[in-house]
PDB file of C-alpha atoms in Angstrom:
ATOM      1  CA  MET A  96       0.000   0.000   0.000  1.00  0.00           C
ATOM      2  CA  ALA A  97       1.370   3.401  -1.017  1.00  0.00           C
ATOM      3  CA  THR A  98       2.396   5.817   1.718  1.00  0.00           C
ATOM      4  CA  LEU A  99       2.794   9.568   2.146  1.00  0.00           C
ATOM      5  CA  ASN A 100       6.539   9.025   1.689  1.00  0.00           C
ATOM      6  CA  ASP A 101       5.979   7.477  -1.737  1.00  0.00           C
ATOM      7  CA  VAL A 102       3.943  10.483  -2.871  1.00  0.00           C
ATOM      8  CA  ALA A 103       6.498  12.966  -1.547  1.00  0.00           C
ATOM      9  CA  LYS A 104       9.376  11.159  -3.234  1.00  0.00           C
ATOM     10  CA  LEU A 105       7.656  10.992  -6.627  1.00  0.00           C
ATOM     11  CA  ALA A 106       6.550  14.633  -6.475  1.00  0.00           C
ATOM     12  CA  ASN A 107       9.990  15.669  -5.171  1.00  0.00           C
ATOM     13  CA  VAL A 108       8.487  17.572  -2.243  1.00  0.00           C
ATOM     14  CA  SER A 109       8.464  17.064   1.524  1.00  0.00           C
ATOM     15  CA  LYS A 110       5.957  14.950   3.433  1.00  0.00           C
ATOM     16  CA  MET A 111       4.786  18.145   5.117  1.00  0.00           C
ATOM     17  CA  THR A 112       3.987  19.640   1.710  1.00  0.00           C
ATOM     18  CA  VAL A 113       1.982  16.591   0.692  1.00  0.00           C
ATOM     19  CA  SER A 114       0.107  16.742   3.995  1.00  0.00           C
ATOM     20  CA  ARG A 115      -0.656  20.434   3.439  1.00  0.00           C
ATOM     21  CA  VAL A 116      -2.046  19.733  -0.026  1.00  0.00           C
ATOM     22  CA  ILE A 117      -4.294  16.989   1.344  1.00  0.00           C
ATOM     23  CA  ASN A 118      -5.492  18.765   4.471  1.00  0.00           C
ATOM     24  CA  HIS A 119      -5.401  22.425   3.447  1.00  0.00           C
ATOM     25  CA  PRO A 120      -5.635  22.603  -0.365  1.00  0.00           C
ATOM     26  CA  ASP A 121      -6.942  26.168  -0.153  1.00  0.00           C
ATOM     27  CA  LYS A 122      -3.551  27.275   1.201  1.00  0.00           C
ATOM     28  CA  VAL A 123      -1.347  25.980  -1.632  1.00  0.00           C
ATOM     29  CA  THR A 124      -0.983  26.935  -5.287  1.00  0.00           C
ATOM     30  CA  ASN A 125      -2.854  25.168  -8.048  1.00  0.00           C
ATOM     31  CA  ASP A 126       0.417  24.060  -9.632  1.00  0.00           C
ATOM     32  CA  LEU A 127       1.533  22.405  -6.406  1.00  0.00           C
ATOM     33  CA  LYS A 128      -1.830  20.712  -5.945  1.00  0.00           C
ATOM     34  CA  GLN A 129      -1.697  19.372  -9.479  1.00  0.00           C
ATOM     35  CA  LEU A 130       1.828  18.023  -8.928  1.00  0.00           C
ATOM     36  CA  VAL A 131       0.900  16.226  -5.707  1.00  0.00           C
ATOM     37  CA  TYR A 132      -2.451  14.944  -7.004  1.00  0.00           C
ATOM     38  CA  GLN A 133      -0.705  13.481 -10.045  1.00  0.00           C
ATOM     39  CA  ALA A 134       1.809  11.708  -7.817  1.00  0.00           C
ATOM     40  CA  MET A 135      -0.997  10.380  -5.616  1.00  0.00           C
ATOM     41  CA  HIS A 136      -2.713   9.015  -8.695  1.00  0.00           C
ATOM     42  CA  GLU A 137       0.437   7.357 -10.050  1.00  0.00           C
ATOM     43  CA  VAL A 138       1.266   5.533  -6.809  1.00  0.00           C
ATOM     44  CA  ASP A 139      -2.429   4.865  -6.080  1.00  0.00           C
ATOM     45  CA  TYR A 140      -2.317   6.666  -2.730  1.00  0.00           C
ATOM     46  CA  HIS A 141      -5.628   7.272  -0.948  1.00  0.00           C
ATOM     47  CA  PRO A 142      -5.680   9.568   2.113  1.00  0.00           C
ATOM     48  CA  ASN A 143      -7.356   8.306   5.253  1.00  0.00           C
ATOM     49  CA  MET A 144     -10.343  10.638   5.077  1.00  0.00           C
ATOM     50  CA  ALA A 145     -11.829   9.307   8.294  1.00  0.00           C
ATOM     51  CA  ALA A 146      -8.681  10.303  10.164  1.00  0.00           C
ATOM     52  CA  LYS A 147      -8.643  13.689   8.456  1.00  0.00           C
ATOM     53  CA  ALA A 148     -12.252  14.311   9.421  1.00  0.00           C
ATOM     54  CA  LEU A 149     -11.526  13.332  13.016  1.00  0.00           C
ATOM     55  CA  VAL A 150      -8.568  15.730  13.232  1.00  0.00           C
ATOM     56  CA  ASN A 151     -10.575  18.588  11.719  1.00  0.00           C
ATOM     57  CA  ASN A 152     -13.714  17.798  13.749  1.00  0.00           C
ATOM     58  CA  SER A 153     -15.664  17.376  10.530  1.00  0.00           C
ATOM     59  CA  THR A 154     -17.704  14.697   8.768  1.00  0.00           C
ATOM     60  CA  GLN A 155     -16.542  15.385   5.177  1.00  0.00           C
ATOM     61  CA  ILE A 156     -20.225  15.080   4.256  1.00  0.00           C
ATOM     62  CA  ILE A 157     -22.432  17.637   2.513  1.00  0.00           C
ATOM     63  CA  LYS A 158     -26.174  17.091   2.447  1.00  0.00           C
ATOM     64  CA  PHE A 159     -28.104  17.921  -0.710  1.00  0.00           C
ATOM     65  CA  CYS A 160     -31.649  18.531   0.467  1.00  0.00           C
ATOM     66  CA  VAL A 161     -34.496  18.345  -2.029  1.00  0.00           C
ATOM     67  CA  LEU A 162     -37.613  19.860  -0.465  1.00  0.00           C
ATOM     68  CA  GLU A 163     -39.968  19.039  -3.317  1.00  0.00           C
ATOM     69  CA  ASP A 164     -41.014  15.886  -5.116  1.00  0.00           C
ATOM     70  CA  ILE A 165     -38.349  14.625  -7.528  1.00  0.00           C
ATOM     71  CA  ASP A 166     -39.633  14.064 -11.043  1.00  0.00           C
ATOM     72  CA  THR A 167     -37.769  11.032 -12.346  1.00  0.00           C
ATOM     73  CA  THR A 168     -38.814  11.639 -15.975  1.00  0.00           C
ATOM     74  CA  GLU A 169     -36.130  14.276 -16.524  1.00  0.00           C
ATOM     75  CA  PRO A 170     -32.508  14.518 -15.287  1.00  0.00           C
ATOM     76  CA  TYR A 171     -32.784  18.007 -13.743  1.00  0.00           C
ATOM     77  CA  TYR A 172     -31.679  17.040 -10.243  1.00  0.00           C
ATOM     78  CA  MET A 173     -29.198  14.476 -11.508  1.00  0.00           C
ATOM     79  CA  ASN A 174     -27.392  17.210 -13.457  1.00  0.00           C
ATOM     80  CA  LEU A 175     -27.456  19.436 -10.394  1.00  0.00           C
ATOM     81  CA  MET A 176     -26.012  16.676  -8.194  1.00  0.00           C
ATOM     82  CA  ILE A 177     -23.253  15.973 -10.725  1.00  0.00           C
ATOM     83  CA  GLY A 178     -22.220  19.607 -10.588  1.00  0.00           C
ATOM     84  CA  ILE A 179     -22.198  19.717  -6.784  1.00  0.00           C
ATOM     85  CA  ALA A 180     -20.244  16.451  -6.598  1.00  0.00           C
ATOM     86  CA  ARG A 181     -17.578  17.759  -8.984  1.00  0.00           C
ATOM     87  CA  ALA A 182     -16.929  20.723  -6.704  1.00  0.00           C
ATOM     88  CA  LEU A 183     -16.848  18.550  -3.588  1.00  0.00           C
ATOM     89  CA  ASP A 184     -14.444  16.029  -5.118  1.00  0.00           C
ATOM     90  CA  ALA A 185     -11.649  18.594  -5.033  1.00  0.00           C
ATOM     91  CA  GLN A 186     -11.875  18.691  -1.223  1.00  0.00           C
ATOM     92  CA  GLN A 187     -12.631  14.967  -0.762  1.00  0.00           C
ATOM     93  CA  TYR A 188     -16.168  15.605   0.454  1.00  0.00           C
ATOM     94  CA  SER A 189     -19.036  13.157   0.034  1.00  0.00           C
ATOM     95  CA  LEU A 190     -22.486  14.179  -1.173  1.00  0.00           C
ATOM     96  CA  GLN A 191     -25.552  12.773   0.552  1.00  0.00           C
ATOM     97  CA  LEU A 192     -29.027  13.132  -0.963  1.00  0.00           C
ATOM     98  CA  VAL A 193     -31.763  13.699   1.615  1.00  0.00           C
ATOM     99  CA  THR A 194     -35.407  14.711   1.543  1.00  0.00           C
ATOM    100  CA  ARG A 195     -37.514  16.662   4.003  1.00  0.00           C
ATOM    101  CA  ARG A 196     -38.524  13.437   5.738  1.00  0.00           C
ATOM    102  CA  ASN A 197     -34.974  12.283   6.640  1.00  0.00           C
ATOM    103  CA  PHE A 198     -33.283  15.669   6.782  1.00  0.00           C
ATOM    104  CA  ASP A 199     -32.161  15.302  10.411  1.00  0.00           C
ATOM    105  CA  ILE A 200     -30.680  11.813  10.102  1.00  0.00           C
ATOM    106  CA  GLY A 201     -26.886  11.883  10.515  1.00  0.00           C
ATOM    107  CA  ASN A 202     -24.435  14.747  10.854  1.00  0.00           C
ATOM    108  CA  CYS A 203     -22.796  16.827   8.116  1.00  0.00           C
ATOM    109  CA  ASP A 204     -20.627  19.920   7.520  1.00  0.00           C
ATOM    110  CA  GLY A 205     -23.132  21.908   5.448  1.00  0.00           C
ATOM    111  CA  TYR A 206     -26.189  21.931   3.237  1.00  0.00           C
ATOM    112  CA  VAL A 207     -27.178  22.678  -0.349  1.00  0.00           C
ATOM    113  CA  VAL A 208     -30.948  23.121  -0.381  1.00  0.00           C
ATOM    114  CA  THR A 209     -33.291  23.240  -3.354  1.00  0.00           C
ATOM    115  CA  GLY A 210     -37.057  23.529  -3.585  1.00  0.00           C
ATOM    116  CA  MET A 211     -37.218  25.926  -0.623  1.00  0.00           C
ATOM    117  CA  ARG A 212     -40.564  27.640  -0.172  1.00  0.00           C
ATOM    118  CA  LYS A 213     -41.657  30.497   2.067  1.00  0.00           C
ATOM    119  CA  LYS A 214     -42.780  28.070   4.766  1.00  0.00           C
ATOM    120  CA  ASP A 215     -39.207  26.689   5.020  1.00  0.00           C
ATOM    121  CA  PHE A 216     -37.619  30.034   5.900  1.00  0.00           C
ATOM    122  CA  ASP A 217     -37.675  29.691   9.679  1.00  0.00           C
ATOM    123  CA  TRP A 218     -36.237  26.200  10.109  1.00  0.00           C
ATOM    124  CA  ILE A 219     -33.566  26.672   7.438  1.00  0.00           C
ATOM    125  CA  GLY A 220     -32.584  29.930   9.101  1.00  0.00           C
ATOM    126  CA  ASN A 221     -32.028  28.055  12.377  1.00  0.00           C
ATOM    127  CA  LEU A 222     -29.575  25.523  10.908  1.00  0.00           C
ATOM    128  CA  LYS A 223     -26.225  25.529  12.684  1.00  0.00           C
ATOM    129  CA  LYS A 224     -24.142  24.579   9.637  1.00  0.00           C
ATOM    130  CA  PRO A 225     -23.437  26.634   6.471  1.00  0.00           C
ATOM    131  CA  VAL A 226     -26.182  26.677   3.837  1.00  0.00           C
ATOM    132  CA  VAL A 227     -26.378  27.566   0.137  1.00  0.00           C
ATOM    133  CA  ILE A 228     -29.754  27.634  -1.605  1.00  0.00           C
ATOM    134  CA  PHE A 229     -30.169  26.521  -5.197  1.00  0.00           C
ATOM    135  CA  GLY A 230     -32.832  28.903  -6.373  1.00  0.00           C
ATOM    136  CA  GLU A 231     -33.474  32.608  -6.144  1.00  0.00           C
ATOM    137  CA  ASN A 232     -34.939  33.707  -2.790  1.00  0.00           C
ATOM    138  CA  ARG A 233     -35.818  36.901  -0.970  1.00  0.00           C
ATOM    139  CA  PHE A 234     -35.038  35.759   2.549  1.00  0.00           C
ATOM    140  CA  GLY A 235     -31.368  36.708   2.695  1.00  0.00           C
ATOM    141  CA  PHE A 236     -29.886  33.258   2.074  1.00  0.00           C
ATOM    142  CA  ASP A 237     -26.884  32.918  -0.248  1.00  0.00           C
ATOM    143  CA  TYR A 238     -28.118  31.339  -3.471  1.00  0.00           C
ATOM    144  CA  VAL A 239     -27.178  30.282  -6.992  1.00  0.00           C
ATOM    145  CA  ASP A 240     -29.678  30.577  -9.839  1.00  0.00           C
ATOM    146  CA  THR A 241     -30.266  31.607 -13.423  1.00  0.00           C
ATOM    147  CA  ASN A 242     -31.148  35.239 -14.083  1.00  0.00           C
ATOM    148  CA  ASN A 243     -34.820  34.374 -14.492  1.00  0.00           C
ATOM    149  CA  LYS A 244     -35.936  37.893 -15.347  1.00  0.00           C
ATOM    150  CA  ALA A 245     -33.349  38.278 -18.085  1.00  0.00           C
ATOM    151  CA  GLY A 246     -34.273  34.879 -19.512  1.00  0.00           C
ATOM    152  CA  THR A 247     -37.952  35.594 -20.101  1.00  0.00           C
ATOM    153  CA  PHE A 248     -37.166  39.096 -21.360  1.00  0.00           C
ATOM    154  CA  MET A 249     -34.758  37.657 -23.943  1.00  0.00           C
ATOM    155  CA  ILE A 250     -37.098  34.986 -25.212  1.00  0.00           C
ATOM    156  CA  SER A 251     -40.123  37.298 -25.277  1.00  0.00           C
ATOM    157  CA  GLU A 252     -38.033  39.771 -27.267  1.00  0.00           C
ATOM    158  CA  LEU A 253     -37.123  36.971 -29.681  1.00  0.00           C
ATOM    159  CA  ALA A 254     -40.813  36.237 -30.269  1.00  0.00           C
ATOM    160  CA  VAL A 255     -41.490  39.894 -31.106  1.00  0.00           C
ATOM    161  CA  LYS A 256     -38.526  40.040 -33.472  1.00  0.00           C
ATOM    162  CA  ARG A 257     -39.798  36.924 -35.245  1.00  0.00           C
ATOM    163  CA  GLY A 258     -43.063  38.677 -36.050  1.00  0.00           C
ATOM    164  CA  TYR A 259     -45.533  37.373 -33.465  1.00  0.00           C
ATOM    165  CA  LYS A 260     -48.050  40.129 -32.723  1.00  0.00           C
ATOM    166  CA  ARG A 261     -49.638  38.646 -29.597  1.00  0.00           C
ATOM    167  CA  LEU A 262     -47.715  37.207 -26.662  1.00  0.00           C
ATOM    168  CA  ILE A 263     -49.453  35.126 -23.974  1.00  0.00           C
ATOM    169  CA  PHE A 264     -47.519  34.228 -20.833  1.00  0.00           C
ATOM    170  CA  ILE A 265     -48.275  30.824 -19.284  1.00  0.00           C
ATOM    171  CA  GLY A 266     -46.765  30.919 -15.828  1.00  0.00           C
ATOM    172  CA  MET A 267     -46.569  28.635 -12.825  1.00  0.00           C
ATOM    173  CA  ASP A 268     -49.126  29.121 -10.077  1.00  0.00           C
ATOM    174  CA  SER A 269     -46.418  29.513  -7.461  1.00  0.00           C
ATOM    175  CA  HIS A 270     -45.761  32.400  -5.074  1.00  0.00           C
ATOM    176  CA  GLU A 271     -42.005  31.989  -5.305  1.00  0.00           C
ATOM    177  CA  SER A 272     -39.198  34.353  -6.237  1.00  0.00           C
ATOM    178  CA  PHE A 273     -38.109  32.614  -9.438  1.00  0.00           C
ATOM    179  CA  GLU A 274     -41.655  32.694 -10.834  1.00  0.00           C
ATOM    180  CA  TYR A 275     -42.116  36.362  -9.965  1.00  0.00           C
ATOM    181  CA  SER A 276     -38.842  37.104 -11.750  1.00  0.00           C
ATOM    182  CA  ARG A 277     -39.838  35.145 -14.859  1.00  0.00           C
ATOM    183  CA  GLU A 278     -43.114  37.054 -15.076  1.00  0.00           C
ATOM    184  CA  ALA A 279     -41.288  40.327 -14.458  1.00  0.00           C
ATOM    185  CA  GLY A 280     -38.948  39.775 -17.397  1.00  0.00           C
ATOM    186  CA  HIS A 281     -41.849  39.096 -19.733  1.00  0.00           C
ATOM    187  CA  LEU A 282     -43.819  42.087 -18.437  1.00  0.00           C
ATOM    188  CA  GLN A 283     -40.835  44.374 -18.977  1.00  0.00           C
ATOM    189  CA  LEU A 284     -40.715  43.380 -22.640  1.00  0.00           C
ATOM    190  CA  ILE A 285     -44.495  43.837 -22.980  1.00  0.00           C
ATOM    191  CA  GLN A 286     -44.340  47.318 -21.477  1.00  0.00           C
ATOM    192  CA  GLU A 287     -41.375  48.425 -23.573  1.00  0.00           C
ATOM    193  CA  ASN A 288     -43.241  47.379 -26.718  1.00  0.00           C
ATOM    194  CA  GLN A 289     -46.575  48.830 -25.561  1.00  0.00           C
ATOM    195  CA  MET A 290     -48.314  45.490 -25.946  1.00  0.00           C
ATOM    196  CA  VAL A 291     -51.247  44.112 -23.978  1.00  0.00           C
ATOM    197  CA  SER A 292     -50.304  41.933 -21.011  1.00  0.00           C
ATOM    198  CA  GLU A 293     -51.923  38.473 -20.968  1.00  0.00           C
ATOM    199  CA  ILE A 294     -50.930  36.150 -18.145  1.00  0.00           C
ATOM    200  CA  HIS A 295     -52.358  32.771 -17.126  1.00  0.00           C
ATOM    201  CA  ARG A 296     -51.009  30.584 -14.324  1.00  0.00           C
ATOM    202  CA  PHE A 297     -51.252  26.845 -13.723  1.00  0.00           C
ATOM    203  CA  ASP A 298     -49.572  24.154 -11.674  1.00  0.00           C
ATOM    204  CA  ASN A 299     -46.484  22.932 -13.514  1.00  0.00           C
ATOM    205  CA  HIS A 300     -48.177  20.091 -15.428  1.00  0.00           C
ATOM    206  CA  SER A 301     -48.296  19.822 -19.206  1.00  0.00           C
ATOM    207  CA  HIS A 302     -51.886  18.581 -19.342  1.00  0.00           C
ATOM    208  CA  LEU A 303     -53.093  21.827 -17.752  1.00  0.00           C
ATOM    209  CA  SER A 304     -51.518  24.083 -20.384  1.00  0.00           C
ATOM    210  CA  GLN A 305     -52.693  21.695 -23.102  1.00  0.00           C
ATOM    211  CA  GLN A 306     -56.244  21.833 -21.767  1.00  0.00           C
ATOM    212  CA  PHE A 307     -56.088  25.635 -21.607  1.00  0.00           C
ATOM    213  CA  ILE A 308     -55.137  25.859 -25.282  1.00  0.00           C
ATOM    214  CA  ILE A 309     -57.855  23.439 -26.389  1.00  0.00           C
ATOM    215  CA  GLU A 310     -60.623  25.042 -24.344  1.00  0.00           C
ATOM    216  CA  ASN A 311     -59.781  28.561 -25.563  1.00  0.00           C
ATOM    217  CA  TRP A 312     -58.630  27.754 -29.089  1.00  0.00           C
ATOM    218  CA  ASP A 313     -61.181  30.020 -30.800  1.00  0.00           C
ATOM    219  CA  ASP A 314     -59.660  33.003 -28.973  1.00  0.00           C
ATOM    220  CA  PHE A 315     -56.162  32.451 -30.367  1.00  0.00           C
ATOM    221  CA  GLY A 316     -55.577  33.767 -33.846  1.00  0.00           C
ATOM    222  CA  PRO A 317     -52.410  33.383 -35.941  1.00  0.00           C
ATOM    223  CA  ASP A 318     -49.291  35.348 -35.011  1.00  0.00           C
ATOM    224  CA  THR A 319     -49.658  34.312 -31.353  1.00  0.00           C
ATOM    225  CA  CYS A 320     -46.707  33.086 -29.309  1.00  0.00           C
ATOM    226  CA  PHE A 321     -47.080  31.364 -25.937  1.00  0.00           C
ATOM    227  CA  ILE A 322     -44.246  32.300 -23.572  1.00  0.00           C
ATOM    228  CA  CYS A 323     -44.152  29.482 -21.004  1.00  0.00           C
ATOM    229  CA  ALA A 324     -42.429  29.581 -17.610  1.00  0.00           C
ATOM    230  CA  SER A 325     -41.223  25.973 -17.944  1.00  0.00           C
ATOM    231  CA  ASP A 326     -40.566  23.410 -20.654  1.00  0.00           C
ATOM    232  CA  ARG A 327     -43.275  21.241 -19.119  1.00  0.00           C
ATOM    233  CA  LEU A 328     -45.899  23.926 -19.675  1.00  0.00           C
ATOM    234  CA  ALA A 329     -44.477  24.573 -23.143  1.00  0.00           C
ATOM    235  CA  LEU A 330     -44.829  20.889 -24.015  1.00  0.00           C
ATOM    236  CA  GLY A 331     -48.516  21.029 -23.108  1.00  0.00           C
ATOM    237  CA  ALA A 332     -49.033  24.216 -25.121  1.00  0.00           C
ATOM    238  CA  GLU A 333     -47.367  22.613 -28.138  1.00  0.00           C
ATOM    239  CA  ARG A 334     -49.587  19.541 -27.906  1.00  0.00           C
ATOM    240  CA  GLY A 335     -52.680  21.694 -27.503  1.00  0.00           C
ATOM    241  CA  ILE A 336     -51.927  23.750 -30.607  1.00  0.00           C
ATOM    242  CA  GLU A 337     -51.205  20.682 -32.694  1.00  0.00           C
ATOM    243  CA  SER A 338     -54.383  18.887 -31.545  1.00  0.00           C
ATOM    244  CA  CYS A 339     -56.386  21.918 -32.686  1.00  0.00           C
ATOM    245  CA  GLY A 340     -54.734  21.962 -36.101  1.00  0.00           C
ATOM    246  CA  GLY A 341     -52.515  24.997 -35.522  1.00  0.00           C
ATOM    247  CA  LEU A 342     -49.278  25.334 -37.463  1.00  0.00           C
ATOM    248  CA  ILE A 343     -46.076  25.648 -35.404  1.00  0.00           C
ATOM    249  CA  PRO A 344     -44.072  27.826 -35.908  1.00  0.00           C
ATOM    250  CA  VAL A 345     -45.700  29.377 -39.006  1.00  0.00           C
ATOM    251  CA  ASP A 346     -48.811  30.702 -37.251  1.00  0.00           C
ATOM    252  CA  TYR A 347     -48.156  29.922 -33.582  1.00  0.00           C
ATOM    253  CA  GLY A 348     -45.010  30.032 -31.487  1.00  0.00           C
ATOM    254  CA  VAL A 349     -44.147  28.321 -28.199  1.00  0.00           C
ATOM    255  CA  THR A 350     -41.195  28.952 -25.894  1.00  0.00           C
ATOM    256  CA  GLY A 351     -40.131  27.281 -22.661  1.00  0.00           C
ATOM    257  CA  PHE A 352     -37.702  27.688 -19.777  1.00  0.00           C
ATOM    258  CA  ASP A 353     -35.171  25.114 -18.454  1.00  0.00           C
ATOM    259  CA  GLY A 354     -33.544  23.382 -21.427  1.00  0.00           C
ATOM    260  CA  VAL A 355     -32.679  20.220 -19.527  1.00  0.00           C
ATOM    261  CA  PHE A 356     -34.587  17.417 -21.224  1.00  0.00           C
ATOM    262  CA  LEU A 357     -38.230  17.946 -22.200  1.00  0.00           C
ATOM    263  CA  ASN A 358     -37.409  20.589 -24.805  1.00  0.00           C
ATOM    264  CA  GLN A 359     -35.308  17.993 -26.649  1.00  0.00           C
ATOM    265  CA  VAL A 360     -37.851  15.168 -26.720  1.00  0.00           C
ATOM    266  CA  ALA A 361     -40.734  17.373 -27.898  1.00  0.00           C
ATOM    267  CA  PHE A 362     -41.480  17.524 -31.626  1.00  0.00           C
ATOM    268  CA  PRO A 363     -40.742  20.009 -32.893  1.00  0.00           C
ATOM    269  CA  ARG A 364     -38.055  20.703 -30.306  1.00  0.00           C
ATOM    270  CA  ILE A 365     -38.964  23.589 -28.036  1.00  0.00           C
ATOM    271  CA  THR A 366     -37.148  26.905 -28.284  1.00  0.00           C
ATOM    272  CA  THR A 367     -36.304  27.568 -24.650  1.00  0.00           C
ATOM    273  CA  VAL A 368     -34.260  29.461 -22.076  1.00  0.00           C
ATOM    274  CA  LYS A 369     -31.445  27.056 -21.250  1.00  0.00           C
ATOM    275  CA  GLN A 370     -30.097  26.848 -17.723  1.00  0.00           C
ATOM    276  CA  SER A 371     -26.511  25.732 -17.023  1.00  0.00           C
ATOM    277  CA  ILE A 372     -27.554  23.221 -14.362  1.00  0.00           C
ATOM    278  CA  VAL A 373     -24.249  21.337 -13.971  1.00  0.00           C
ATOM    279  CA  GLU A 374     -22.259  24.573 -13.749  1.00  0.00           C
ATOM    280  CA  MET A 375     -24.717  26.013 -11.241  1.00  0.00           C
ATOM    281  CA  GLY A 376     -24.372  22.862  -9.160  1.00  0.00           C
ATOM    282  CA  MET A 377     -20.595  23.307  -9.145  1.00  0.00           C
ATOM    283  CA  ALA A 378     -21.060  26.913  -8.020  1.00  0.00           C
ATOM    284  CA  CYS A 379     -23.281  25.751  -5.129  1.00  0.00           C
ATOM    285  CA  GLY A 380     -20.604  23.306  -4.003  1.00  0.00           C
ATOM    286  CA  GLU A 381     -17.795  25.846  -4.313  1.00  0.00           C
ATOM    287  CA  LYS A 382     -19.722  28.485  -2.379  1.00  0.00           C
ATOM    288  CA  LEU A 383     -20.537  26.074   0.414  1.00  0.00           C
ATOM    289  CA  LEU A 384     -16.948  24.841   0.689  1.00  0.00           C
ATOM    290  CA  ASN A 385     -15.729  28.429   0.842  1.00  0.00           C
ATOM    291  CA  LYS A 386     -18.057  29.088   3.763  1.00  0.00           C
ATOM    292  CA  ILE A 387     -16.911  25.920   5.532  1.00  0.00           C
ATOM    293  CA  VAL A 388     -13.175  26.386   4.968  1.00  0.00           C
ATOM    294  CA  ASN A 389     -13.114  30.111   5.735  1.00  0.00           C
ATOM    295  CA  HIS A 390     -15.707  30.002   8.519  1.00  0.00           C
ATOM    296  CA  ILE A 391     -17.900  32.711   7.022  1.00  0.00           C
ATOM    297  CA  ASP A 392     -21.664  33.145   7.226  1.00  0.00           C
ATOM    298  CA  LYS A 393     -22.191  35.081   3.990  1.00  0.00           C
ATOM    299  CA  ASP A 394     -20.547  34.497   0.623  1.00  0.00           C
ATOM    300  CA  GLY A 395     -23.019  36.377  -1.567  1.00  0.00           C
ATOM    301  CA  SER A 396     -25.293  35.101  -4.323  1.00  0.00           C
ATOM    302  CA  LEU A 397     -24.517  34.246  -7.920  1.00  0.00           C
ATOM    303  CA  MET A 398     -26.710  34.644 -11.001  1.00  0.00           C
ATOM    304  CA  PHE A 399     -25.878  32.763 -14.203  1.00  0.00           C
ATOM    305  CA  GLU A 400     -26.791  34.521 -17.410  1.00  0.00           C
ATOM    306  CA  PRO A 401     -29.270  32.486 -19.467  1.00  0.00           C
ATOM    307  CA  LYS A 402     -28.944  31.466 -23.093  1.00  0.00           C
ATOM    308  CA  ILE A 403     -31.581  30.768 -25.700  1.00  0.00           C
ATOM    309  CA  SER A 404     -31.594  27.241 -27.110  1.00  0.00           C
ATOM    310  CA  MET A 405     -33.236  27.332 -30.519  1.00  0.00           C
ATOM    311  CA  GLY A 406     -35.673  24.607 -31.473  1.00  0.00           C
ATOM    312  CA  GLY A 407     -38.448  24.474 -34.019  1.00  0.00           C
ATOM    313  CA  THR A 408     -41.272  26.207 -32.169  1.00  0.00           C
ATOM    314  CA  VAL A 409     -40.365  29.776 -33.162  1.00  0.00           C
ATOM    315  CA  ARG A 410     -40.019  31.113 -36.699  1.00  0.00           C
ATOM    316  CA  ASP A 411     -36.564  31.364 -38.248  1.00  0.00           C
ATOM    317  CA  SER A 412     -37.244  34.968 -39.275  1.00  0.00           C
ATOM    318  CA  SER A 413     -39.904  37.659 -39.164  1.00  0.00           C
ATOM    319  CA  LYS A 414     -43.022  36.677 -41.076  1.00  0.00           C
TER     320      LYS A 414
END
């Protein structure tokens, strides 16, 4: 079995330097870390993480808490977990997935929380370990999210530029910050173009937006684009238009928000606001580790700028 001596000899550094890289990687240069990590890999050396945790009075465990039902039909949370895990790997931390029901089982060094709602504010605020929220919030917690307002502004602007005269926003019936921001971005575009605001809200289920289109089909003339607050709602809108004989994207447009999976399996593929889920997961992990290592309560929030992923549900050019 390889030892610390073997790593030090191969890397041509002292045992103390190797120990510093393993136990305090934030205090050494990237070049030195790369040199030592490469030597560790070549001699197949694995640090005793249990001993390290004991010395540092830590668990080397981060809990990823999902406070809403996980939809297994799309890899949204899997992509998020991959991103978090990549950040934690650099500091030899383990990632543990927990739900609201088993949140208190076992100890940890910190939390990444997603799906937080207003009712969760008090108990999350009383946690004794560092916390980073995945998702925009107005309760003062550090968070990582997409710039939701900018995303819906951009895609609503695209619809106008492609010649759609009427924009209808299909939002989520949720009193949460990210939804308010998505509506706000759309409303800003509507106001700047002196258009009429039309907003409808539903639970985030495709059959509800599909039913809405079918039941109100006679009210929707050509040159209408449905700006949806999620790809799931966009999928329902697309199905509703097609079942009523509408032509997408010639007469009717549909846009979504997420760009993780559903936009790709729809036909035609949905033009959507794409979120960088893996990268945002990495940012959550890095922020949390920074709070743990540097013993700080606040590290600030981070907004990722959205991008438009073109599909076939919006015209290629102005009509």
